[in-house]
Short mmCIF file of N, CA and C and ligand atoms in Angstrom, two decimals:
data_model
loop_
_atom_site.label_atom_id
_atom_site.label_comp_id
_atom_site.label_asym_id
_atom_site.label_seq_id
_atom_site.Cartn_x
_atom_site.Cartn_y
_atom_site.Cartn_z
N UNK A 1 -3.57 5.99 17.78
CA UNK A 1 -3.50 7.34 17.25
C UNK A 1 -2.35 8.08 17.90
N UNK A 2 -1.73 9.12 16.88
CA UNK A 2 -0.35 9.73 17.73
C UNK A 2 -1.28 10.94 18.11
N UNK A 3 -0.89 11.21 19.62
CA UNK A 3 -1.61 12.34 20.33
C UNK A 3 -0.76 13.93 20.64
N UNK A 4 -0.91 14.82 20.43
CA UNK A 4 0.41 15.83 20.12
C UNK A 4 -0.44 16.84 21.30
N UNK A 5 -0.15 17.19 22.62
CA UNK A 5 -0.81 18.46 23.62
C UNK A 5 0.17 19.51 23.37
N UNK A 6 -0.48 20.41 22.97
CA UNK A 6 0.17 21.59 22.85
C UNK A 6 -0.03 22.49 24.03
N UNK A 7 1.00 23.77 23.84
CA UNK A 7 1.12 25.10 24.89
C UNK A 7 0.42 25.89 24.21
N UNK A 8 0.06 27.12 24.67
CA UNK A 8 -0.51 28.27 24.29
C UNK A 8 0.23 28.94 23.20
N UNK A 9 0.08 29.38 22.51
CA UNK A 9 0.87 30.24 21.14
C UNK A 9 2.11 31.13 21.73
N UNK A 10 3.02 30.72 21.13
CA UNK A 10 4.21 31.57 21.40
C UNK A 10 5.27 31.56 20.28
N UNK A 11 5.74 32.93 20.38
CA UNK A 11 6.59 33.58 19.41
C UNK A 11 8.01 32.99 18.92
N UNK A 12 8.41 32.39 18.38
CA UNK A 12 9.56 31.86 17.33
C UNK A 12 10.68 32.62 17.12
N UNK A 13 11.47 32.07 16.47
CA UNK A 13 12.38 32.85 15.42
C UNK A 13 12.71 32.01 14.33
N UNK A 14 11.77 32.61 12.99
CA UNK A 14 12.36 31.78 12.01
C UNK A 14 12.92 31.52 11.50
N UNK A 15 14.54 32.19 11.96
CA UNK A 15 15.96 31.96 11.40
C UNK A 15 16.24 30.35 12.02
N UNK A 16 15.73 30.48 13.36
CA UNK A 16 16.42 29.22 14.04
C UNK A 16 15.29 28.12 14.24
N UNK A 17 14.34 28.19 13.20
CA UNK A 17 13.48 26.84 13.45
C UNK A 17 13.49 26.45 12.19
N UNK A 18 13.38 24.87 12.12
CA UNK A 18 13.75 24.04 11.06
C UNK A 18 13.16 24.39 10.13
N UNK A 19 11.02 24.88 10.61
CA UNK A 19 10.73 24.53 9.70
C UNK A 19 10.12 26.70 8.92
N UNK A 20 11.20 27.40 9.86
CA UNK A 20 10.64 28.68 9.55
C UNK A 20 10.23 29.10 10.06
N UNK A 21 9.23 28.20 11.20
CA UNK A 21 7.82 29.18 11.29
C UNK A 21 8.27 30.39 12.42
N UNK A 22 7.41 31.44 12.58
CA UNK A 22 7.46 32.64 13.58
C UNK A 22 6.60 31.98 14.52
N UNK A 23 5.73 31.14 14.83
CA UNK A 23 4.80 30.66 16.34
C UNK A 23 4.87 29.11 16.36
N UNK A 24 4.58 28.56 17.07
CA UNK A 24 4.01 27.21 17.77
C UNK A 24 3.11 27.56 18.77
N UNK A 25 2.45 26.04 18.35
CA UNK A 25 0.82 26.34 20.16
C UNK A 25 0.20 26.80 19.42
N UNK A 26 -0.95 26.62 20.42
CA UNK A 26 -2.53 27.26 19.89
C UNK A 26 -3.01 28.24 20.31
N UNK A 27 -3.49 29.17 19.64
CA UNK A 27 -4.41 30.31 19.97
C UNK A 27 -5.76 30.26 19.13
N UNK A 28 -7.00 30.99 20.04
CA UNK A 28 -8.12 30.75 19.57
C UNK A 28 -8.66 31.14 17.84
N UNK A 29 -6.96 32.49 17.27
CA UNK A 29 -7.99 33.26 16.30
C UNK A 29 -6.96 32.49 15.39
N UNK A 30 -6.30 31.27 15.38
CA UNK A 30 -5.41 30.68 14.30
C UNK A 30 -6.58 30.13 13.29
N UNK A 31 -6.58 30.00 11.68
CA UNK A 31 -7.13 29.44 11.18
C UNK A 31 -6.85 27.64 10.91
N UNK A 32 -7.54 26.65 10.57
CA UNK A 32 -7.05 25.22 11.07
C UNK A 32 -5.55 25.65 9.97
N UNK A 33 -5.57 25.56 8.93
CA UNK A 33 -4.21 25.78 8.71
C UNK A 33 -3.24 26.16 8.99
N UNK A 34 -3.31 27.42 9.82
CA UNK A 34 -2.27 27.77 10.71
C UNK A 34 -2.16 26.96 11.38
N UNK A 35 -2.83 26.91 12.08
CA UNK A 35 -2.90 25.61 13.58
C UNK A 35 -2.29 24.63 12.86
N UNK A 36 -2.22 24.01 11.88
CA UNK A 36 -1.59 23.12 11.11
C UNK A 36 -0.26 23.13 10.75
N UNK A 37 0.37 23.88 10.25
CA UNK A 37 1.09 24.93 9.78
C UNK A 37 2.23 24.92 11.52
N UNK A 38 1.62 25.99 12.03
CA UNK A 38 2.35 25.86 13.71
C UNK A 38 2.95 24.16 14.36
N UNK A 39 2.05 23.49 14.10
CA UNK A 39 2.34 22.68 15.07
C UNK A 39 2.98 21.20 14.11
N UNK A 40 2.55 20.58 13.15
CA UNK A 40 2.76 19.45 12.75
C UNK A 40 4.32 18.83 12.83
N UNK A 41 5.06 19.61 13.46
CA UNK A 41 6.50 19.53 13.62
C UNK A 41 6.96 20.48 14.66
N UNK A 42 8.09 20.13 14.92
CA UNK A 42 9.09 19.24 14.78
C UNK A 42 8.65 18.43 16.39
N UNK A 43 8.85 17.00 15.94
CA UNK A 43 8.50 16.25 17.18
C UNK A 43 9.36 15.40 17.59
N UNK A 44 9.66 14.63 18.73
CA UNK A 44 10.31 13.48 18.64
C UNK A 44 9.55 12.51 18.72
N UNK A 45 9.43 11.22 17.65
CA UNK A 45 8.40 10.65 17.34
C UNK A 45 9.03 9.17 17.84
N UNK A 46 8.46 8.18 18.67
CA UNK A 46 8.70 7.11 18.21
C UNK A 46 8.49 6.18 17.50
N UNK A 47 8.95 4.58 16.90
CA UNK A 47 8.90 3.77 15.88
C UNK A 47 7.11 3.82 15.92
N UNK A 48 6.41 3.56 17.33
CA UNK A 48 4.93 3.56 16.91
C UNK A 48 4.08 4.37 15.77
N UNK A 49 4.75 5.80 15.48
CA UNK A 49 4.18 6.74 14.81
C UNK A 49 3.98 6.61 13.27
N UNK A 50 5.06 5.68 12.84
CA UNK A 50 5.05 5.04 11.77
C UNK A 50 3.70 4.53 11.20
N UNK A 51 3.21 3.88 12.04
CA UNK A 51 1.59 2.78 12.13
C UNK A 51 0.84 3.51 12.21
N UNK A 52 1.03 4.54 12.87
CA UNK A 52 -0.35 5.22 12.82
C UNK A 52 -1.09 6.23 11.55
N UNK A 53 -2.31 6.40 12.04
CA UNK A 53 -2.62 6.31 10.64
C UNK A 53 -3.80 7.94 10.77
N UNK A 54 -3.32 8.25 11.74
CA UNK A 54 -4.36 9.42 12.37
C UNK A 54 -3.70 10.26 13.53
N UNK A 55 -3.80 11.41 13.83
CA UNK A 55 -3.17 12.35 14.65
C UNK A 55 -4.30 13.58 15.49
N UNK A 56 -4.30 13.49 16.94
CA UNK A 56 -5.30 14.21 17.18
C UNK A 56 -3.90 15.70 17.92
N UNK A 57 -4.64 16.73 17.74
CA UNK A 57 -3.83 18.20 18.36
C UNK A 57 -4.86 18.71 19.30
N UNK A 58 -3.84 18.61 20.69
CA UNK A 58 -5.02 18.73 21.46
C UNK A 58 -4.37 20.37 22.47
N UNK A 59 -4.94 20.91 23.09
CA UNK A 59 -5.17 22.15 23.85
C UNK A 59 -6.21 22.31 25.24
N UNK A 60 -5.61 22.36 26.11
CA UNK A 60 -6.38 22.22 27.60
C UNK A 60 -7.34 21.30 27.69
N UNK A 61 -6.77 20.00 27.04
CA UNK A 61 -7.43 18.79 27.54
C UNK A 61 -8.92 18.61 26.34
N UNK A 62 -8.82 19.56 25.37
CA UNK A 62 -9.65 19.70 23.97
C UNK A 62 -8.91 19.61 23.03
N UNK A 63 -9.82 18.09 22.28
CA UNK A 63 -9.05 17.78 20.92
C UNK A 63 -9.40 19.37 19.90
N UNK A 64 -8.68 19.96 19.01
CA UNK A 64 -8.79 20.95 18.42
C UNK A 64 -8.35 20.37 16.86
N UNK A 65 -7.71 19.93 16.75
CA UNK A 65 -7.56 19.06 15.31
C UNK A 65 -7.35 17.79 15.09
N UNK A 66 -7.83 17.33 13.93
CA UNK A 66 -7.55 15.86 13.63
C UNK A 66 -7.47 15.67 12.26
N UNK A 67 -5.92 15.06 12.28
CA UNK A 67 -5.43 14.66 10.73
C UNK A 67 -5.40 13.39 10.30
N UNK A 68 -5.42 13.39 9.37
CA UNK A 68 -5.52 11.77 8.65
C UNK A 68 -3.52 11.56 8.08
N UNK A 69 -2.87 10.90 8.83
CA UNK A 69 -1.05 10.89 8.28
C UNK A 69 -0.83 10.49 6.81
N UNK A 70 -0.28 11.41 6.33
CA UNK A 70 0.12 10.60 4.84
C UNK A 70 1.67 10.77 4.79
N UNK A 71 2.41 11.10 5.66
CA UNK A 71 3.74 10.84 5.42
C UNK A 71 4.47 11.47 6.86
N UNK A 72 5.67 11.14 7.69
CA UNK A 72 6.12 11.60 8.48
C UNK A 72 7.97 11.76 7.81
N UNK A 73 8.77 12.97 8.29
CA UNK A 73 9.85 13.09 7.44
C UNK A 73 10.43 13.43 8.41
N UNK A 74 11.92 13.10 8.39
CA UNK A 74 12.70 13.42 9.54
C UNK A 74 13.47 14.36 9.09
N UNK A 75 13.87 15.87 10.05
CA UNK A 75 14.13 16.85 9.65
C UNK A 75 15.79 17.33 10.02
N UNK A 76 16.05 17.95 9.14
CA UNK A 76 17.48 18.14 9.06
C UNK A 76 18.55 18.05 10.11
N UNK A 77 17.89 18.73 11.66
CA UNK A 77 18.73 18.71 12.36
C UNK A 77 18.10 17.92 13.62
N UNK A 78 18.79 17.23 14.72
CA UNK A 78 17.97 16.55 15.89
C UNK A 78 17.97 14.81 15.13
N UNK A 79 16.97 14.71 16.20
CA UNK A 79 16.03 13.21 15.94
C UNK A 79 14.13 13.57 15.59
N UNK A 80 13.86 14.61 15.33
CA UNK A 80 13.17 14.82 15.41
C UNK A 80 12.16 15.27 14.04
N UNK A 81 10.77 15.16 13.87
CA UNK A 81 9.88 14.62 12.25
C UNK A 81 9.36 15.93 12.36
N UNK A 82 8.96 15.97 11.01
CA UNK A 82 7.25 16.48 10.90
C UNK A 82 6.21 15.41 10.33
N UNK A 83 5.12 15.83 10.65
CA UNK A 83 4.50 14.90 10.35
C UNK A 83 3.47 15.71 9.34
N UNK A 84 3.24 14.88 8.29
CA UNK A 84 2.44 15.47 7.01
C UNK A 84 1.30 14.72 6.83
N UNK A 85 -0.15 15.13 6.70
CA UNK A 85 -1.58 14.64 6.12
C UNK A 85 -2.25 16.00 6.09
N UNK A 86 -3.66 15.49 5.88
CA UNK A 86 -4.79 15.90 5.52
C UNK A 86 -5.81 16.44 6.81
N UNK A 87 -6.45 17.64 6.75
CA UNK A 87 -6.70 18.33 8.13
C UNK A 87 -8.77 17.63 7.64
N UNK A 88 -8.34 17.02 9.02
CA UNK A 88 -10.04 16.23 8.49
C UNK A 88 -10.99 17.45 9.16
N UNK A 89 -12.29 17.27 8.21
CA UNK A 89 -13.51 17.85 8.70
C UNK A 89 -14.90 17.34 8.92
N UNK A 90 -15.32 17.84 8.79
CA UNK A 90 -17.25 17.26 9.58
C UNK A 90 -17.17 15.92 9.09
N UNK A 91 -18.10 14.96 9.49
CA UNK A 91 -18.64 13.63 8.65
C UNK A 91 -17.16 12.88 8.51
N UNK A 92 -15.79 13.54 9.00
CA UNK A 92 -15.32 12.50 8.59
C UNK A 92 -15.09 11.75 9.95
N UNK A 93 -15.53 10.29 10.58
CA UNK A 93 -15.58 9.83 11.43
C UNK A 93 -15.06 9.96 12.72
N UNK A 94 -13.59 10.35 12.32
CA UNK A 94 -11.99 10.71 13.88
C UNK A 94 -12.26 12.47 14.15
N UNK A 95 -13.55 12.90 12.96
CA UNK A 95 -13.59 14.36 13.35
C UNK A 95 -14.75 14.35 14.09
N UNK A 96 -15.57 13.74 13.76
CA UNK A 96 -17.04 14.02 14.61
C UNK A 96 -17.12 13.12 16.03
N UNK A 97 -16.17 12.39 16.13
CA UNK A 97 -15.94 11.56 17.47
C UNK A 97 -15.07 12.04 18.33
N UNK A 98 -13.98 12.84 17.97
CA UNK A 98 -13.01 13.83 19.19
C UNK A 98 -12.78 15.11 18.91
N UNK A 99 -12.74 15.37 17.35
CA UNK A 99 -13.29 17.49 17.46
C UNK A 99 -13.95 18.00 18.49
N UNK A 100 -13.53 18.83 19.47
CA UNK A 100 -14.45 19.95 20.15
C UNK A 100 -14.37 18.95 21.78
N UNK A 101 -14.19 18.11 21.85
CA UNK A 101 -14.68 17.04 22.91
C UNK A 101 -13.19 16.76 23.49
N UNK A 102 -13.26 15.92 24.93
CA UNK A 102 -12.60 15.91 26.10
C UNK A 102 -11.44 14.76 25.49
N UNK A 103 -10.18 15.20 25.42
CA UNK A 103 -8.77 14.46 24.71
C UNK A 103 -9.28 13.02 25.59
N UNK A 104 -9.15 11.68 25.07
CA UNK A 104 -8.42 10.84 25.63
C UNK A 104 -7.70 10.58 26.35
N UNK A 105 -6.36 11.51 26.29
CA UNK A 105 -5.38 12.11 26.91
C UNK A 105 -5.43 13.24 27.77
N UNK A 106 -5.41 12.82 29.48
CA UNK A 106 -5.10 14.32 29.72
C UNK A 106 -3.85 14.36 30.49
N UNK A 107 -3.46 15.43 30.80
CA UNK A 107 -2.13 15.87 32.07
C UNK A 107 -1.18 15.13 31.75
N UNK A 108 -0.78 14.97 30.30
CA UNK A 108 0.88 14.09 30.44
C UNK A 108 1.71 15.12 30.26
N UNK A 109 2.97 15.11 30.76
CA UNK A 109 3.99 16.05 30.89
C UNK A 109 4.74 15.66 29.28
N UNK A 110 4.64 14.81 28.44
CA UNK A 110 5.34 14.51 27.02
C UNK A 110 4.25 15.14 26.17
N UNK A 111 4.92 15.64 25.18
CA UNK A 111 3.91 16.73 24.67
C UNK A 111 3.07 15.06 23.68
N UNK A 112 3.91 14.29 23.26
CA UNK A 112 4.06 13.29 22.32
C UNK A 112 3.44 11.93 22.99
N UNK A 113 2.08 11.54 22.47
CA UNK A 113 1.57 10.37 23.35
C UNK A 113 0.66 9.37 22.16
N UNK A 114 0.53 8.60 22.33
CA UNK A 114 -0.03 7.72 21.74
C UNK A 114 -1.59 6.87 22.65
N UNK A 115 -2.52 6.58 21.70
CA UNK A 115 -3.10 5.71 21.99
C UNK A 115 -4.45 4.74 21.10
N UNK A 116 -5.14 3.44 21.74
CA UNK A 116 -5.69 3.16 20.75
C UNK A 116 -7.04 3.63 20.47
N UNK A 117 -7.56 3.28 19.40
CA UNK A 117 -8.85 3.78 19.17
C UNK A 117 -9.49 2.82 18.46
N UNK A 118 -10.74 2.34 18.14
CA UNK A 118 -11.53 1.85 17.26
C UNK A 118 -11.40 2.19 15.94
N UNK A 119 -11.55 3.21 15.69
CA UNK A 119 -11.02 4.12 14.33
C UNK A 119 -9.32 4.21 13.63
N UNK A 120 -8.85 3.48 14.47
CA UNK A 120 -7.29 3.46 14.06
C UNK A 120 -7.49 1.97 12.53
N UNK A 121 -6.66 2.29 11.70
CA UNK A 121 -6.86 1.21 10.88
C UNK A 121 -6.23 0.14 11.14
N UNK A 122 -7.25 -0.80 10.71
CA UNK A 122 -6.77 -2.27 11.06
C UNK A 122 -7.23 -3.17 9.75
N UNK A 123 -6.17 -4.32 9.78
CA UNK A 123 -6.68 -4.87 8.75
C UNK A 123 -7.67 -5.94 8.00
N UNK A 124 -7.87 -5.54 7.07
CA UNK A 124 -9.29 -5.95 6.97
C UNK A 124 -9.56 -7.69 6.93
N UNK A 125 -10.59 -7.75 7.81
CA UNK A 125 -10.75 -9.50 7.76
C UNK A 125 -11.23 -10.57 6.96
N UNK A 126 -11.15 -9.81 5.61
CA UNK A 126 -10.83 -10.99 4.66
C UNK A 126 -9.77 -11.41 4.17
N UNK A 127 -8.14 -10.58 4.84
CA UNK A 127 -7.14 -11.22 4.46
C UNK A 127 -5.96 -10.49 3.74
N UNK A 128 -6.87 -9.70 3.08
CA UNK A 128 -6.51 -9.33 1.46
C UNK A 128 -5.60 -8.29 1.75
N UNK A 129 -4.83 -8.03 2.86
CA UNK A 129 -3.69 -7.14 3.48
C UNK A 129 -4.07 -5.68 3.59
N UNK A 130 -5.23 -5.20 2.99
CA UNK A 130 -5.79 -4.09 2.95
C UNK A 130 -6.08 -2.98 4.55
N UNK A 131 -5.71 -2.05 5.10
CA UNK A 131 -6.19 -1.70 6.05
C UNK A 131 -8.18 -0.79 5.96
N UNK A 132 -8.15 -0.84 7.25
CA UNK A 132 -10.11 -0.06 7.33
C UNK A 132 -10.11 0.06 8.86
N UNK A 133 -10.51 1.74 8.85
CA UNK A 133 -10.85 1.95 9.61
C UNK A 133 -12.72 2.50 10.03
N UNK A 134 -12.85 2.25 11.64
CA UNK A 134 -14.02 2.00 11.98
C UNK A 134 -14.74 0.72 11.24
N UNK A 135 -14.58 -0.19 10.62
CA UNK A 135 -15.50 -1.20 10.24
C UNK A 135 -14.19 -3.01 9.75
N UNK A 136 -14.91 -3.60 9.90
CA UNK A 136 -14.34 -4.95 9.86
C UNK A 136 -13.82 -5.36 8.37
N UNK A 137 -14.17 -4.77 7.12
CA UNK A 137 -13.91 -5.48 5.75
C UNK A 137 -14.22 -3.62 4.92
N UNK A 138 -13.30 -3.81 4.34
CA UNK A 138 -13.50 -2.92 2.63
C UNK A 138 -14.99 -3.59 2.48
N UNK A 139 -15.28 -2.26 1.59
CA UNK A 139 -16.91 -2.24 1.01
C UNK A 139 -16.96 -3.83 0.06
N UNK A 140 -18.04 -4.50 -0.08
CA UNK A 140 -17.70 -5.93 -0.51
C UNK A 140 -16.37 -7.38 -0.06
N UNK A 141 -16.03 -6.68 0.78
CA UNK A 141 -15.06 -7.95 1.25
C UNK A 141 -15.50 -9.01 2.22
N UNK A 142 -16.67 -8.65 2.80
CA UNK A 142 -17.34 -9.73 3.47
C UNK A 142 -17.89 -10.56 2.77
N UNK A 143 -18.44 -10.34 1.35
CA UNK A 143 -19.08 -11.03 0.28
C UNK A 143 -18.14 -12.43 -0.15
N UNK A 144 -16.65 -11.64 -0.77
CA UNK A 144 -15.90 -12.06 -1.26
C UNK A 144 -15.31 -13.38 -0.20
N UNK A 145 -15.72 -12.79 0.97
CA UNK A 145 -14.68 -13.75 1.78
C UNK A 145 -15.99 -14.88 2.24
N UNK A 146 -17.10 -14.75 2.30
CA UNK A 146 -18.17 -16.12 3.16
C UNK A 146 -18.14 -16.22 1.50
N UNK A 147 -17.97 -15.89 0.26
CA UNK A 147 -18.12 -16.87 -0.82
C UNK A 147 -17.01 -17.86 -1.38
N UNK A 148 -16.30 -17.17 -0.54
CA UNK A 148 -14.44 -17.82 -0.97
C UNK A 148 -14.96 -19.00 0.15
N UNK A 149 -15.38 -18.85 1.24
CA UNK A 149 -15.55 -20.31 2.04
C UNK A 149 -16.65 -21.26 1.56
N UNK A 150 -17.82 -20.77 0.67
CA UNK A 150 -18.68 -21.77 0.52
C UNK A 150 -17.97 -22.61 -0.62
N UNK A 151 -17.24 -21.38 -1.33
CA UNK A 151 -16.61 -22.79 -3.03
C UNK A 151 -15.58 -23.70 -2.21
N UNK A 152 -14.89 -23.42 -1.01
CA UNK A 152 -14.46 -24.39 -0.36
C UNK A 152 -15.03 -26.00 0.23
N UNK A 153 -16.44 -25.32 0.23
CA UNK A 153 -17.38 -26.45 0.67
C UNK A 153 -18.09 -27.25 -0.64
N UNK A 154 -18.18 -26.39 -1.54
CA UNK A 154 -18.89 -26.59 -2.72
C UNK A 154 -19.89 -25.98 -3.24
N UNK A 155 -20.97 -25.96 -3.23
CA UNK A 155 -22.41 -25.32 -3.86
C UNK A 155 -23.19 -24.69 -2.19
N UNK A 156 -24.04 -23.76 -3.27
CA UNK A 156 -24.73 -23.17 -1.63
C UNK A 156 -25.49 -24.58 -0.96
N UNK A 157 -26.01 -25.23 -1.81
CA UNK A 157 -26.51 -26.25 -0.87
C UNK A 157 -25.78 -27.35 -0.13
N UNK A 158 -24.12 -27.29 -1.09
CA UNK A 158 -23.42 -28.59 -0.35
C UNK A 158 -23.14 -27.81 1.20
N UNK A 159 -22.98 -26.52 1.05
CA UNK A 159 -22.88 -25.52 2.43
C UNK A 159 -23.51 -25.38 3.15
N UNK A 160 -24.92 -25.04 2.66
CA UNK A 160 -26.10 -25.58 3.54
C UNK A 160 -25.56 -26.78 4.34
N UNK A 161 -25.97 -27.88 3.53
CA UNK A 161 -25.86 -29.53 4.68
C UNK A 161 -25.20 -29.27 5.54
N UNK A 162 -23.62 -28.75 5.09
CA UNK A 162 -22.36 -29.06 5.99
C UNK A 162 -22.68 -28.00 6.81
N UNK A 163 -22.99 -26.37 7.23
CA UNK A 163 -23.44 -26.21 7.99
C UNK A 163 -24.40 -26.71 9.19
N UNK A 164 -25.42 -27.21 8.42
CA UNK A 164 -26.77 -27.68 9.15
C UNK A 164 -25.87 -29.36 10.32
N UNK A 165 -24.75 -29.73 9.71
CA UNK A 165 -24.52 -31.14 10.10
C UNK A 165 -23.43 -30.54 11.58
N UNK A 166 -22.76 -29.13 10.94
CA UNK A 166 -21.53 -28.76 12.27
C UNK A 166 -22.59 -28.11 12.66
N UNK A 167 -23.79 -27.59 12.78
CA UNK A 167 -24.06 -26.66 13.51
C UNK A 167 -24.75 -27.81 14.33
N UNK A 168 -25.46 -28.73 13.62
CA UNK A 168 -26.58 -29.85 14.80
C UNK A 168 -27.60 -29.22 14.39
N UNK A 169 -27.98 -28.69 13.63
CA UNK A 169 -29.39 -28.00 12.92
C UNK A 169 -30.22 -29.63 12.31
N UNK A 170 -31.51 -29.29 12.51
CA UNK A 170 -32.13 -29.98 11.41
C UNK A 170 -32.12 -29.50 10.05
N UNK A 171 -32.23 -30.23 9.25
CA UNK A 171 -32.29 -29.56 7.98
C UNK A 171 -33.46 -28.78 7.35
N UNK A 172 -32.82 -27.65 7.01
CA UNK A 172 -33.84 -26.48 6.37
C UNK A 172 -34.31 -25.46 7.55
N UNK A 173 -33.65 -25.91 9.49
CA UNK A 173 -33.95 -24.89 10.01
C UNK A 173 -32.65 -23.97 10.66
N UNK A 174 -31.65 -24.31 10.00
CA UNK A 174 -30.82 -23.13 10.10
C UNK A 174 -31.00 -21.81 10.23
ZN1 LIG B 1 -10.39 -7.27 2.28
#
C-alpha cells in the first residue's frame, strides 16, 4: 500500500500550485473530500506506486483516509504525480481495518512510504491473471481451478483412485 503522512493544514497559493489548491494537510473540520481534494498530490512517487492498488492518508500516526487507486498522473511541472481513486467507506475491507486506528507507519521523516498488507491485491490462484484482494481466488475460481485438475485426471472417480493411491489412503477413506 502507498502510505502518504501528512502536516497539519496550511495555507497555499493557488497561483503557484499545480494543482490550484489554497491548503494541504489535515485539519479536523475538512470534509473527506476536501481532505481528498488537499492532499492526493503532488507527490514524488516511486516505480512501486504504480502496483499499488490502495492508498492510506495518515495524520499523527492515525490512518484518516483510505483510497482505492484508479489512476496516478504525472503533473506538469517537477517529477512529481497526483494520484487519483475512490475515497473508500464503512464495510469496505482497507476501511474498517485502518480507518480511525494506529498507521502501520509511524515517525518517517518521507512524507511518501510504502508497505505490505494482506489486502493489497494479488493474483488470483487459479492463474487466470486476474488480481483479489483479501482472499485467494475471484468468486468461483477455486471451482474452476480443482475442476480444471480433476478433467486432467479424468472422472471424479478416476480422481478419487489417483488421489486415494498419492495420498496412501485406503479406498473410500479419503
Ligand atoms: Zn482466477
Amino acid at each position: 500500500m502507498l502510505h502518504i503522512t501528512l502536516g497539519p493544514e496550511r495555507m497555499i497559493n493557488p497561483a503557484e500550485d499545480e494543482l490550484g489548491r489554497d491548503r494541504v494537510g489535515f485539519a479536523d473540520t475538512m470534509s473527506d473530500l476536501a481532505l481528498y481534494d488537499a492532499n492526493h498530490g503532488c507527490w514524488k512517487l516511486g516505480p512501486r506506486a504504480n502496483r499499488e492498488k490502495f492508498m492510506l492518508v495518515t495524520f499523527t500516526g492515525i490512518v484518516r483516509q483510505a483510497i482505492e487507486i484508479t489512476g496516478i498522473e504525472a503533473v506538469a511541472r517537477g517529477n512529481r504525480s497526483v494520484v487519483h481513486g475512490d475515497i473508500l467507506r464503512p464495510c469496505h475491507p482497507v476501511f474498517d481495518k485502518f480507518i480511525g486506528k494506529q498507521s502501520p507507519i509511524q515517525g518517517v521523516r518521507n512524507p511518501v512510504t510504502y508497505f505490505d498488507d494482506d489486502l493489497d491485491g494479488r493474483p488470483c490462484l487459479c492463474g487466470c491473471g486476474n488480481t483479489v484482494a483479501g482472499r485467494l481466488f475471484l468468486t468461483g475460481h477455486d471451482q474452476t481451478a480443482i475442476h480444471d485438475r480433476i478433467k486432467q485426471i479424468g472422472s471424479v472417480a478416476e480422481f478419487l483412485a489417483w488421489f486415494d493411491i498419492v495420498r496412501g489412503n485406503k479406498p473410500g477413506q479419503s
